[in-house]
Coordinates of C-alpha atoms and ligand atoms in Angstrom, one line a residue:
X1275 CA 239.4 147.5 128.5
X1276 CA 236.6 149.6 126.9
X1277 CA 235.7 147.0 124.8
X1278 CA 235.8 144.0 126.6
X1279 CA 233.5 145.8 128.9
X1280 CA 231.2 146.4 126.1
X1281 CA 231.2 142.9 125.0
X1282 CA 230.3 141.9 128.6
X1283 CA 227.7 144.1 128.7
X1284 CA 225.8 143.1 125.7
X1285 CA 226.4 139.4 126.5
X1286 CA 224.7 140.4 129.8
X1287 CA 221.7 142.2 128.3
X1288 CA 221.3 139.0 126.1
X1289 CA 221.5 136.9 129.6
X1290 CA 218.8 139.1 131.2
X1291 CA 216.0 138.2 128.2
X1292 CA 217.9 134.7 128.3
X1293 CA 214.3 133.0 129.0
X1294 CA 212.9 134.8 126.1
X1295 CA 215.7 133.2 123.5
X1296 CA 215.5 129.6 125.1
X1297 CA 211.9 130.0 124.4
X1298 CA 211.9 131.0 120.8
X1299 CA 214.4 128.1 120.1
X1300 CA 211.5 125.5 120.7
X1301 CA 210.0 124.1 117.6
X1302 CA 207.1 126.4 115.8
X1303 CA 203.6 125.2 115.3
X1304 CA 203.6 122.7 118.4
X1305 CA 200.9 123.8 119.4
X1306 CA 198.4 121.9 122.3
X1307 CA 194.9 121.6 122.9
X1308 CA 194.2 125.0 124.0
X1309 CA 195.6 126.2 121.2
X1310 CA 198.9 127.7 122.8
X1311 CA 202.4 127.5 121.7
X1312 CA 205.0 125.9 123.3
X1313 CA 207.0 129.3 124.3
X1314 CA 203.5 130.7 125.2
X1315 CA 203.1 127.9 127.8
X1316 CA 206.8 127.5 129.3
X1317 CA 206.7 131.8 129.5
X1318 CA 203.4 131.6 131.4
X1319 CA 205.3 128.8 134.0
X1320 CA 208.6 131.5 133.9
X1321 CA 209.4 132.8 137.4
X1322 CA 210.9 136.2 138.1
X1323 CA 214.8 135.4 137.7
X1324 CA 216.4 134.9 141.3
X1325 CA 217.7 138.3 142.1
X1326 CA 216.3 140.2 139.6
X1327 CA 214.8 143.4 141.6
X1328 CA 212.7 143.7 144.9
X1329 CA 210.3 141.6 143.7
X1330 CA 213.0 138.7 143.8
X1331 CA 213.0 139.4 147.7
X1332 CA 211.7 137.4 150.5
X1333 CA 209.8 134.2 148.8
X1334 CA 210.5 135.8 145.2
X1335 CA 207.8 135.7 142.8
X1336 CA 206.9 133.1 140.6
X1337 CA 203.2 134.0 140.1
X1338 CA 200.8 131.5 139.1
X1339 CA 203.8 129.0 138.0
X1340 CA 202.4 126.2 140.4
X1341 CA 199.1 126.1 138.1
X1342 CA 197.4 123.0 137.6
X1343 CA 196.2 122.2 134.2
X1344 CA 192.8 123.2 134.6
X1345 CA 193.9 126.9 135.9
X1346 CA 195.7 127.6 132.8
X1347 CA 193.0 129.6 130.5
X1348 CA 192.9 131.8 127.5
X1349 CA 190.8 134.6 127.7
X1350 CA 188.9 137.1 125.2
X1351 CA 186.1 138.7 127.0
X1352 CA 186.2 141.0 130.3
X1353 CA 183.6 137.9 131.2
X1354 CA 186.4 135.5 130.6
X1355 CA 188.9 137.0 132.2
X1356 CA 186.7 137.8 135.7
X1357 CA 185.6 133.7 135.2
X1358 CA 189.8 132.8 135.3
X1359 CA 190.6 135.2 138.3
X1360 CA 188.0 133.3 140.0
X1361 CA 184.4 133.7 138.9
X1362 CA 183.5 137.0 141.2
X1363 CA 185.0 140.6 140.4
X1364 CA 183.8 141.6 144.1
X1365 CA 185.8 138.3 145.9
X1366 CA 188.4 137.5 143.3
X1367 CA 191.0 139.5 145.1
X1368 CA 190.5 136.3 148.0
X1369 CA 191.2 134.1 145.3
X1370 CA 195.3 132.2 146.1
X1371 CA 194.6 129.4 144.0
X1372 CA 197.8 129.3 141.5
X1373 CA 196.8 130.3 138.0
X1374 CA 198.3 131.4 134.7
X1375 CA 195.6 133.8 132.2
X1376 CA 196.7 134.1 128.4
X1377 CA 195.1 137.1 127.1
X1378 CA 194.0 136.8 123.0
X1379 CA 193.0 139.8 121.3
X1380 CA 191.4 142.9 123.1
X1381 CA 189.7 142.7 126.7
X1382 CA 187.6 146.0 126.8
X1383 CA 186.9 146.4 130.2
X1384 CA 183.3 148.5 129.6
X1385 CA 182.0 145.3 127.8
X1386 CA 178.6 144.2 129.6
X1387 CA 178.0 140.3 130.1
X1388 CA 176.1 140.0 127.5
X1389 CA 178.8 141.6 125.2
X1390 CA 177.1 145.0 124.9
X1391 CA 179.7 147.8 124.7
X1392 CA 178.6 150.3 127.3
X1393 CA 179.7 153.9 127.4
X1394 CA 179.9 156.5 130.2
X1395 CA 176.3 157.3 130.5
X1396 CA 175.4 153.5 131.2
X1397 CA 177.3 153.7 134.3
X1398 CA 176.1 157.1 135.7
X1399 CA 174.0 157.3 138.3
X1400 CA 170.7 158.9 137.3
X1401 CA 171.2 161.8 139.2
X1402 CA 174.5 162.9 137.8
X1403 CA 175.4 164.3 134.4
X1404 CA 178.5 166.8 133.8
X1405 CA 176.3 169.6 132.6
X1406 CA 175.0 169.3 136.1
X1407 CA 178.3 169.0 137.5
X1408 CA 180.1 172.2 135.8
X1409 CA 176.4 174.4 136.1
X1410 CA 176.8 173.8 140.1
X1411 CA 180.6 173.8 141.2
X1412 CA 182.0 176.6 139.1
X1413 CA 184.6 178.4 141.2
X1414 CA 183.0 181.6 139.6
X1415 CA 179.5 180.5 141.6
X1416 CA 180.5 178.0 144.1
X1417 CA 183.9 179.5 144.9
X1418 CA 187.1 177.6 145.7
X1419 CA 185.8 174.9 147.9
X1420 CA 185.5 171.1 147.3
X1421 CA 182.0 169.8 145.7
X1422 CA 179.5 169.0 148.0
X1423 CA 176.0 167.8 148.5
X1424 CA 173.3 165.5 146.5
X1425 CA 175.2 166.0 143.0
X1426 CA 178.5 165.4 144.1
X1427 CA 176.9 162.2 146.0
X1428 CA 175.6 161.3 142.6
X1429 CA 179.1 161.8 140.9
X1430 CA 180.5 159.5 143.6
X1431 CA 178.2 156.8 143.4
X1432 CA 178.9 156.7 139.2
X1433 CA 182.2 156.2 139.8
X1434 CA 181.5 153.1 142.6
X1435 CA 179.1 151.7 139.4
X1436 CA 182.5 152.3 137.0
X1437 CA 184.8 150.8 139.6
X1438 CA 182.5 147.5 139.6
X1439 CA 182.7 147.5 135.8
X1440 CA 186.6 148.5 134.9
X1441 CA 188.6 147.7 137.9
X1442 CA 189.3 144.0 137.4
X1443 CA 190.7 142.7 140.6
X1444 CA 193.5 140.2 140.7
X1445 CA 194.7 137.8 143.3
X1446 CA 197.9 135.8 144.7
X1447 CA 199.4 133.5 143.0
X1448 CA 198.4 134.6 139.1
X1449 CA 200.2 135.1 136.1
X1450 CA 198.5 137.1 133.2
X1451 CA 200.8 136.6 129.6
X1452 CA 199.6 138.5 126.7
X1453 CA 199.5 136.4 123.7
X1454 CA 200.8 138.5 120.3
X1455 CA 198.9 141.7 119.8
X1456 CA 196.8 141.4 123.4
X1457 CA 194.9 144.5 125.0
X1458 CA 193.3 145.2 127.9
X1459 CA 191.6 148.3 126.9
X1460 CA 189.6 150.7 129.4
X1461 CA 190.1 148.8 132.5
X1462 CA 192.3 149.6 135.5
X1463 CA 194.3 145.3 136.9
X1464 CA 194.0 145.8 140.2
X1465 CA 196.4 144.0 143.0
X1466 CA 195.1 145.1 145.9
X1467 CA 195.8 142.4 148.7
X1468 CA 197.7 140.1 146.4
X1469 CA 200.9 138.8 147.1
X1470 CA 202.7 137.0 144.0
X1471 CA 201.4 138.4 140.5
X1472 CA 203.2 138.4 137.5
X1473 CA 201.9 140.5 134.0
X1474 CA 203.8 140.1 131.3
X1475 CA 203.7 141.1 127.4
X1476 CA 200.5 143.4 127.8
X1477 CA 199.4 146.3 126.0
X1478 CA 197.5 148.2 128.8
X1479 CA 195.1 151.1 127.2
X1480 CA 193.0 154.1 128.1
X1481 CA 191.7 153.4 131.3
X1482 CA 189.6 156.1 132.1
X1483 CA 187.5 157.4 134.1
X1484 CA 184.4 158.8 133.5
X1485 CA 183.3 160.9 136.7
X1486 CA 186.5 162.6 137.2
X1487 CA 186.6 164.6 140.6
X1488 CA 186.8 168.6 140.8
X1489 CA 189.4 169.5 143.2
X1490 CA 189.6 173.2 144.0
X1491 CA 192.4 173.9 146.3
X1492 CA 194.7 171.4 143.8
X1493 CA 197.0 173.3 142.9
X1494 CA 197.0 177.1 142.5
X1495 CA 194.4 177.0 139.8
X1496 CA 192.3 173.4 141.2
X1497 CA 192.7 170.4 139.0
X1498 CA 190.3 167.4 137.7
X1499 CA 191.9 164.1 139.1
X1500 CA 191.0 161.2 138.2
X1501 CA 191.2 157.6 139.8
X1502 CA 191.6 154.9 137.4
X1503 CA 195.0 153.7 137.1
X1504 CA 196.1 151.1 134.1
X1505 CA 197.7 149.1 137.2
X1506 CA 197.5 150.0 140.4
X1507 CA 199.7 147.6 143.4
X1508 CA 198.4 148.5 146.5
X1509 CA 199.1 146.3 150.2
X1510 CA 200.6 143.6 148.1
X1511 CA 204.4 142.0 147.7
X1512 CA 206.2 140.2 145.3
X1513 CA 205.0 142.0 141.9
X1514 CA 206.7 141.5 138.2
X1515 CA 205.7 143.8 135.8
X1516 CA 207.5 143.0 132.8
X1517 CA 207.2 143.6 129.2
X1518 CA 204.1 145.5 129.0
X1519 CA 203.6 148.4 127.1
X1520 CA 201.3 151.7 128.9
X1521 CA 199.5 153.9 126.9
X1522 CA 195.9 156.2 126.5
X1523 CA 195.6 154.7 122.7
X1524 CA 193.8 157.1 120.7
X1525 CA 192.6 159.4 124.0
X1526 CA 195.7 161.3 125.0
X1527 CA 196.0 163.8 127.6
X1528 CA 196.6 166.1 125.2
X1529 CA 193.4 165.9 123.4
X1530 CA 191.2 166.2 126.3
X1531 CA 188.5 169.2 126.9
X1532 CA 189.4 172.4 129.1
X1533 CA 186.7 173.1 132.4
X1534 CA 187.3 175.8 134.6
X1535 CA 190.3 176.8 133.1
X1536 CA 192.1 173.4 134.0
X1537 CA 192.4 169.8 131.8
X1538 CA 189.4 167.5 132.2
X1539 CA 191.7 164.7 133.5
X1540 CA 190.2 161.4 132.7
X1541 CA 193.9 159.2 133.3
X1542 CA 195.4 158.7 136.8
X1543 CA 198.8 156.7 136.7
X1544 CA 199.9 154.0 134.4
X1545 CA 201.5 151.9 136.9
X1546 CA 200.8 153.4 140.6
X1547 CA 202.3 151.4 143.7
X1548 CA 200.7 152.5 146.6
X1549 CA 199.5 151.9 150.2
X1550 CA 202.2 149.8 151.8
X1551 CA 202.8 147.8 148.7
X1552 CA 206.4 146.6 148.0
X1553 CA 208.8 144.2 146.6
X1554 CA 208.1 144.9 143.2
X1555 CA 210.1 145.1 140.1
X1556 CA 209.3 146.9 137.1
X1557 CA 211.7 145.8 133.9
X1558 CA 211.5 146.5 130.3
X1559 CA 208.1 147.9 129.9
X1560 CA 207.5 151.2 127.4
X1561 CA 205.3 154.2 129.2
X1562 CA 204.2 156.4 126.4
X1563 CA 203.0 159.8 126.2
X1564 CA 201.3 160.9 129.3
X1565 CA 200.9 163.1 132.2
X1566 CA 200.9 160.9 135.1
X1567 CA 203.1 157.8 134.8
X1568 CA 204.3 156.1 138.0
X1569 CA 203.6 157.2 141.6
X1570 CA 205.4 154.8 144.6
X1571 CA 203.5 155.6 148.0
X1572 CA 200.5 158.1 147.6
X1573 CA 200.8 159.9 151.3
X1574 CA 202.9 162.0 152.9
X1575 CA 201.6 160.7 156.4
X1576 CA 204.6 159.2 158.1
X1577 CA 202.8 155.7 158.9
X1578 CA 202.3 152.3 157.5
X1579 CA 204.1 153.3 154.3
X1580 CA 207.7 153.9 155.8
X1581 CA 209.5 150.8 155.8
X1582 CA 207.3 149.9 152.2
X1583 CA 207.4 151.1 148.9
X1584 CA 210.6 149.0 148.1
X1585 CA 211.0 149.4 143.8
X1586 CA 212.8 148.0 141.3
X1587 CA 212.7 149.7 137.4
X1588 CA 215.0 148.8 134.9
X1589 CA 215.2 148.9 130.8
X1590 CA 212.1 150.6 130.8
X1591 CA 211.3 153.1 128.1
X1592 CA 210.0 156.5 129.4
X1593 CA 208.7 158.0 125.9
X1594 CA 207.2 161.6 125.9
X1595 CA 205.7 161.4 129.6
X1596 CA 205.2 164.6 131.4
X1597 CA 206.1 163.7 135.5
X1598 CA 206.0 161.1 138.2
X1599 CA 209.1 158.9 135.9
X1600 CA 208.4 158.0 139.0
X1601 CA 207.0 160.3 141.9
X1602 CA 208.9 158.2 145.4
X1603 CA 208.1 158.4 148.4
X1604 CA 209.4 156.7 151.7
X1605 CA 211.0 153.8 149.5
X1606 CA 214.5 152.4 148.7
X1607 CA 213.5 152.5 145.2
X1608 CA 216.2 151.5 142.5
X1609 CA 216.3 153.4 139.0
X1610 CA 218.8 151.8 136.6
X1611 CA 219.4 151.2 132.8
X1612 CA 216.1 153.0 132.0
X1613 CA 216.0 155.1 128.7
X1614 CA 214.0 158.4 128.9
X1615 CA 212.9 160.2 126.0
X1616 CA 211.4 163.7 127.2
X1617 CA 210.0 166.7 125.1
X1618 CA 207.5 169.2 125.1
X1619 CA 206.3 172.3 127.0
X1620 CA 204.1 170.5 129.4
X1621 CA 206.9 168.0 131.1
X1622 CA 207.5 168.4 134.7
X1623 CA 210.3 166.5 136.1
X1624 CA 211.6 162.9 135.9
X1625 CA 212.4 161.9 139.1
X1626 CA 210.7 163.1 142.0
X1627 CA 212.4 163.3 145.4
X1628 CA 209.6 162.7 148.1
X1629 CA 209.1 162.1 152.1
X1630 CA 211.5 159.5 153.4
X1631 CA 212.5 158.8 149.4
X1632 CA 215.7 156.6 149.1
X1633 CA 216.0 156.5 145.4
X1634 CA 219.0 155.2 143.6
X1635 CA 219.3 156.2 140.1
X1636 CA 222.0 154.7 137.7
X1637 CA 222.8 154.3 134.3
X1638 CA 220.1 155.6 133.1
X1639 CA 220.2 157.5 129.5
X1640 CA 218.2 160.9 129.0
X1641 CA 217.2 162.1 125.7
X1642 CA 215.7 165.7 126.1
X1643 CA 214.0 167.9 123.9
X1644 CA 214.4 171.7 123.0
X1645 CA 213.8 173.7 126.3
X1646 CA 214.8 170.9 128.8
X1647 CA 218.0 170.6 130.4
X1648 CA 219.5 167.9 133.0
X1649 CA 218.5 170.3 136.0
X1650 CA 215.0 169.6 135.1
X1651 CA 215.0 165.9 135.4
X1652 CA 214.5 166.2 139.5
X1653 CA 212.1 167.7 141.6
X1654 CA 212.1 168.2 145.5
X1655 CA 208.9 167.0 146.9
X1656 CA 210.2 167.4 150.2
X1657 CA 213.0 165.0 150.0
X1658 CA 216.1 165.4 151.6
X1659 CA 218.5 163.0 149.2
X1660 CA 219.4 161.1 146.2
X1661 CA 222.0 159.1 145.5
X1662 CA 222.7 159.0 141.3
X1663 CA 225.8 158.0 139.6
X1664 CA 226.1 157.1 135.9
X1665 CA 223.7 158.8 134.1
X1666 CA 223.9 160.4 130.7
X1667 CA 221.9 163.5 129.6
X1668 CA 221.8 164.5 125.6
X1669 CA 220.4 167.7 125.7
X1670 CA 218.3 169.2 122.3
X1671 CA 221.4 168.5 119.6
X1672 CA 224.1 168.4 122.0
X1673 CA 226.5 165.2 122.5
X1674 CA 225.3 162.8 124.7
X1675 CA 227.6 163.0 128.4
X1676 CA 227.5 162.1 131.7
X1677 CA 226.0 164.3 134.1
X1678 CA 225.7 164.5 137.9
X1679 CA 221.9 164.6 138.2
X1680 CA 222.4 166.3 141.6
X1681 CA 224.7 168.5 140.3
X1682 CA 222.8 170.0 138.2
X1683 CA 219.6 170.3 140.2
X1684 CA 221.4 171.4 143.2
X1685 CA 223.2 174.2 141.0
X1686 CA 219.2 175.9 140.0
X1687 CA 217.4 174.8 142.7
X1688 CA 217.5 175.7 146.9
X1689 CA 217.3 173.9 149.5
X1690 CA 220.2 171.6 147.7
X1691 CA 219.6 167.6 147.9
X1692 CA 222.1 165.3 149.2
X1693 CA 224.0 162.5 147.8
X1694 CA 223.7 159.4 150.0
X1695 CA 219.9 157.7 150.7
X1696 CA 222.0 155.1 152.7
X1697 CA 221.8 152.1 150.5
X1698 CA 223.2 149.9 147.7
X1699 CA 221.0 147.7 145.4
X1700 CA 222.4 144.6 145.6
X1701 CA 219.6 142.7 143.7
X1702 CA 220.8 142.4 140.0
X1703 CA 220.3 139.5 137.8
X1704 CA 222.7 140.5 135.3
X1705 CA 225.4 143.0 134.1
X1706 CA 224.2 146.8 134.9
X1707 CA 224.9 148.2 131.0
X1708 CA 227.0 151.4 130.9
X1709 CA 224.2 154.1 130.0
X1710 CA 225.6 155.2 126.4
X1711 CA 223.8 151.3 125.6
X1712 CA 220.6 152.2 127.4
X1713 CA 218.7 153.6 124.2
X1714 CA 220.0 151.2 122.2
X1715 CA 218.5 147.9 124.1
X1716 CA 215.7 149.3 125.3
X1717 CA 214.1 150.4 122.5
X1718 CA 214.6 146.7 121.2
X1719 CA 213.6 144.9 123.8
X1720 CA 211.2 147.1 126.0
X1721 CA 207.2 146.9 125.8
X1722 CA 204.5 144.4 124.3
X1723 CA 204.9 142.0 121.9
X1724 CA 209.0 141.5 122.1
X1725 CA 208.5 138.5 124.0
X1726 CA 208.0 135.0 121.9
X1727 CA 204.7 133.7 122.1
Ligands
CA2191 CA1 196.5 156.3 141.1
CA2192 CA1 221.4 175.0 145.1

């Protein structure tokens, strides 16, 4: 019995990459006039499998699939890529027309037209610097309310010159592959108003922002937030993220300068999905070491979002990230078959439990550090359930067992959570594995540059 489950279940976790292996078995070196190969092209035409996720709901996504031959491009430049989402950073988000992007090499997202590296003073506004900024908004001077007047004006209209540079906008009906070793660096892919988008086998670095906002009543102690994202999926359906690997490079969190006491946060999220978005699955990408990883719905306000938010996340690899793994709220968002690998004094919590949440967590595989125990991995952000079966915890040098999430929260924490958010996932494209596997396949298989091309 126990084997012949096993069997099935790495059969099935060979079915789910199924596309990926019927690629690789085409001939190498045919390559065609744009210099792509064979499994490069037929991955860029791949559809999300039928019932894989949310984002297999509805219509189902199949990105820019339907591309004629002269909407297929290969990009190297931030200029390249803005010209193959449709010419105009500020409109391309209207742009439908079906279309598949290759990405070759690194993308920096603060390269100028002309192919000028700029840096964080070339976007400021003239009246702004961050000498200016800490001299007139230190709690110590200005006390504990939010920045205001012409230098926080100043601060604000640097970041509207950063967002023009390094938030690339994307629009329906696109697929963007990275070819072997691709990176966007320093730029935030934004789907905002974009139904239908597929990214696949990227390496997604650093975006950063360079204005970040002081917020005084953040917190007990006010924090520095930032608003670039790596992704951000906002008031869009039908979303594959697949494959990709999230990370701040060589400018971690950890490194970053201390004002007023608190982090000078340059990151926001790696993947946020916000603002009414939904229908999107999230499978087999690698998040690495940061704070913020993965928000679903950015507002307690009980309004357009309830009804939204709708998640799919499975085989991805959460390595060394500190909270939001993800952050829910108001979705029916599904957690399975993801490998976590926590550790460190600064994590917060895995999951977290918000308004109107309806998360359903299974199968998943913990790996915690020294310090961290399974009644960490959830946090209450007013929430009233969960519903989690499934999962194993290895905790420090202990054996690796299943544990009741919920159990274990509820058992250290008041008011308790409940067990039932109502709903079962019914959208699977293959075998769920049992969660001793998790590690196993998804550090094989999860992140950039697993994927033949
Ligand atoms: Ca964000
Ligand atoms: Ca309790």
């Amino acid at each position: 019995m126990r084997s012949s489950r096993l069997t099935a279940a790495v059969v099935g976790s060979l079915l789910v990459v199924s596309g990926a292996l019927v690629a690789a078995a085409q001939p190498a070196g045919a390559h065609g006039r744009d210099g792509l190969s064979l499994p490069a092209r037929l991955l860029g035409r791949q559809a999300l499998p039928a019932r894989d996720g949310w984002a297999a709901a509805g219509p189902g996504t199949s990105g820019g699939a339907a591309a004629t031959p002269d909407q297929v491009h290969v990009v190297r430049t931030r200029t390249e890529l803005v010209h193959a989402l449709g010419g105009d950073n500020a409109t391309n988000r209207q742009n439908t027309t079906p279309k598949i992007i290759f990405v070759r090499g690194l993308v920096d997202g603060f390269e100028a037209a002309d192919g000028r590296l700029l840096d964080c003073a070339d976007l400021a506004d003239p009246e702004y610097s961050l000498d200016a900024y800490l001299a007139a908004y230190d709690p110590a001077s200005w006390g504990r309310v939010a920045p205001a007047g012409p230098l926080e004006q100043a601060r604000v209209r640097s970041v509207a010159n950063q967002t023009r540079q390094t938030q690339i906008n994307v629009g329906s009906n696109t697929t963007i592959v990275g070819l072997r070793g691709a990176t966007l660096s320093g730029l935030t892919l934004m789907v905002d108003t974009a139904d239908n988008v597929i990214v696949r086998n990227l390496t997604l670095s650093d975006a950063r922002d360079c204005f970040p906002a002081w917020s005084p009543t953040d917190g007990d102690a006010g924090n520095w937030n930032s608003q670039f994202d790596l992704m951000s999926v906002r008031r869009s359906e039908n979303v594959w993220v697949d494959h990709n690997t999230f990370t701040d490079g060589d400018n971690p969190d950890s490194g970053l300068p201390v004002h007023f006491g608190r982090p000078y946060t340059v990151h926001d999220g790696s993947l946020d999905i916000t603002h009414t978005a939904s229908r999107v699955t999230a499978s087999y990408n690698r998040f690495v070491a940061r704070d913020k990883v993965m928000l679903i719905g950015s507002s307690n306000t009980v309004g357009p979002d309830v009804g939204r938010l709708d998640v799919t996340l499975h085989h991805n690899l959460f390595d060394g990230t500190m909270q939001r793994l993800p952050r829910v709220r108001f979705g029916r968002v599904e957690i399975y078959n993801n490998a976590y690998r926590l550790a460190g004094a600064e994590f917060g919590y895995a999951i977290g439990v918000g308004v109107q949440s309806a998360v359903y967590a299974e199968h998943n595989h913990f790996t915690l550090g020294t310090g961290i125990t399974a009644a960490d991995l959830l946090y209450d952000w007013s929430g009233t359930a969960i519903t989690e079966r499934g999962n194993w915890v290895r905790e420090g040098r202990g054996p690796a067992r299943l544990v009741s999430l919920l159990a274990a929260y509820n058992a250290e924490h008041e008011p308790d959570l409940g067990g039932d958010v109502g709903w079962t996932p019914t959208l699977r494209s293959g075998p769920v594995l049992p969660a001793p596997l998790v590690p196993l396949v998804v550090q094989a298989l999860a992140g950039a540059d697993r994927l033949p091309v």
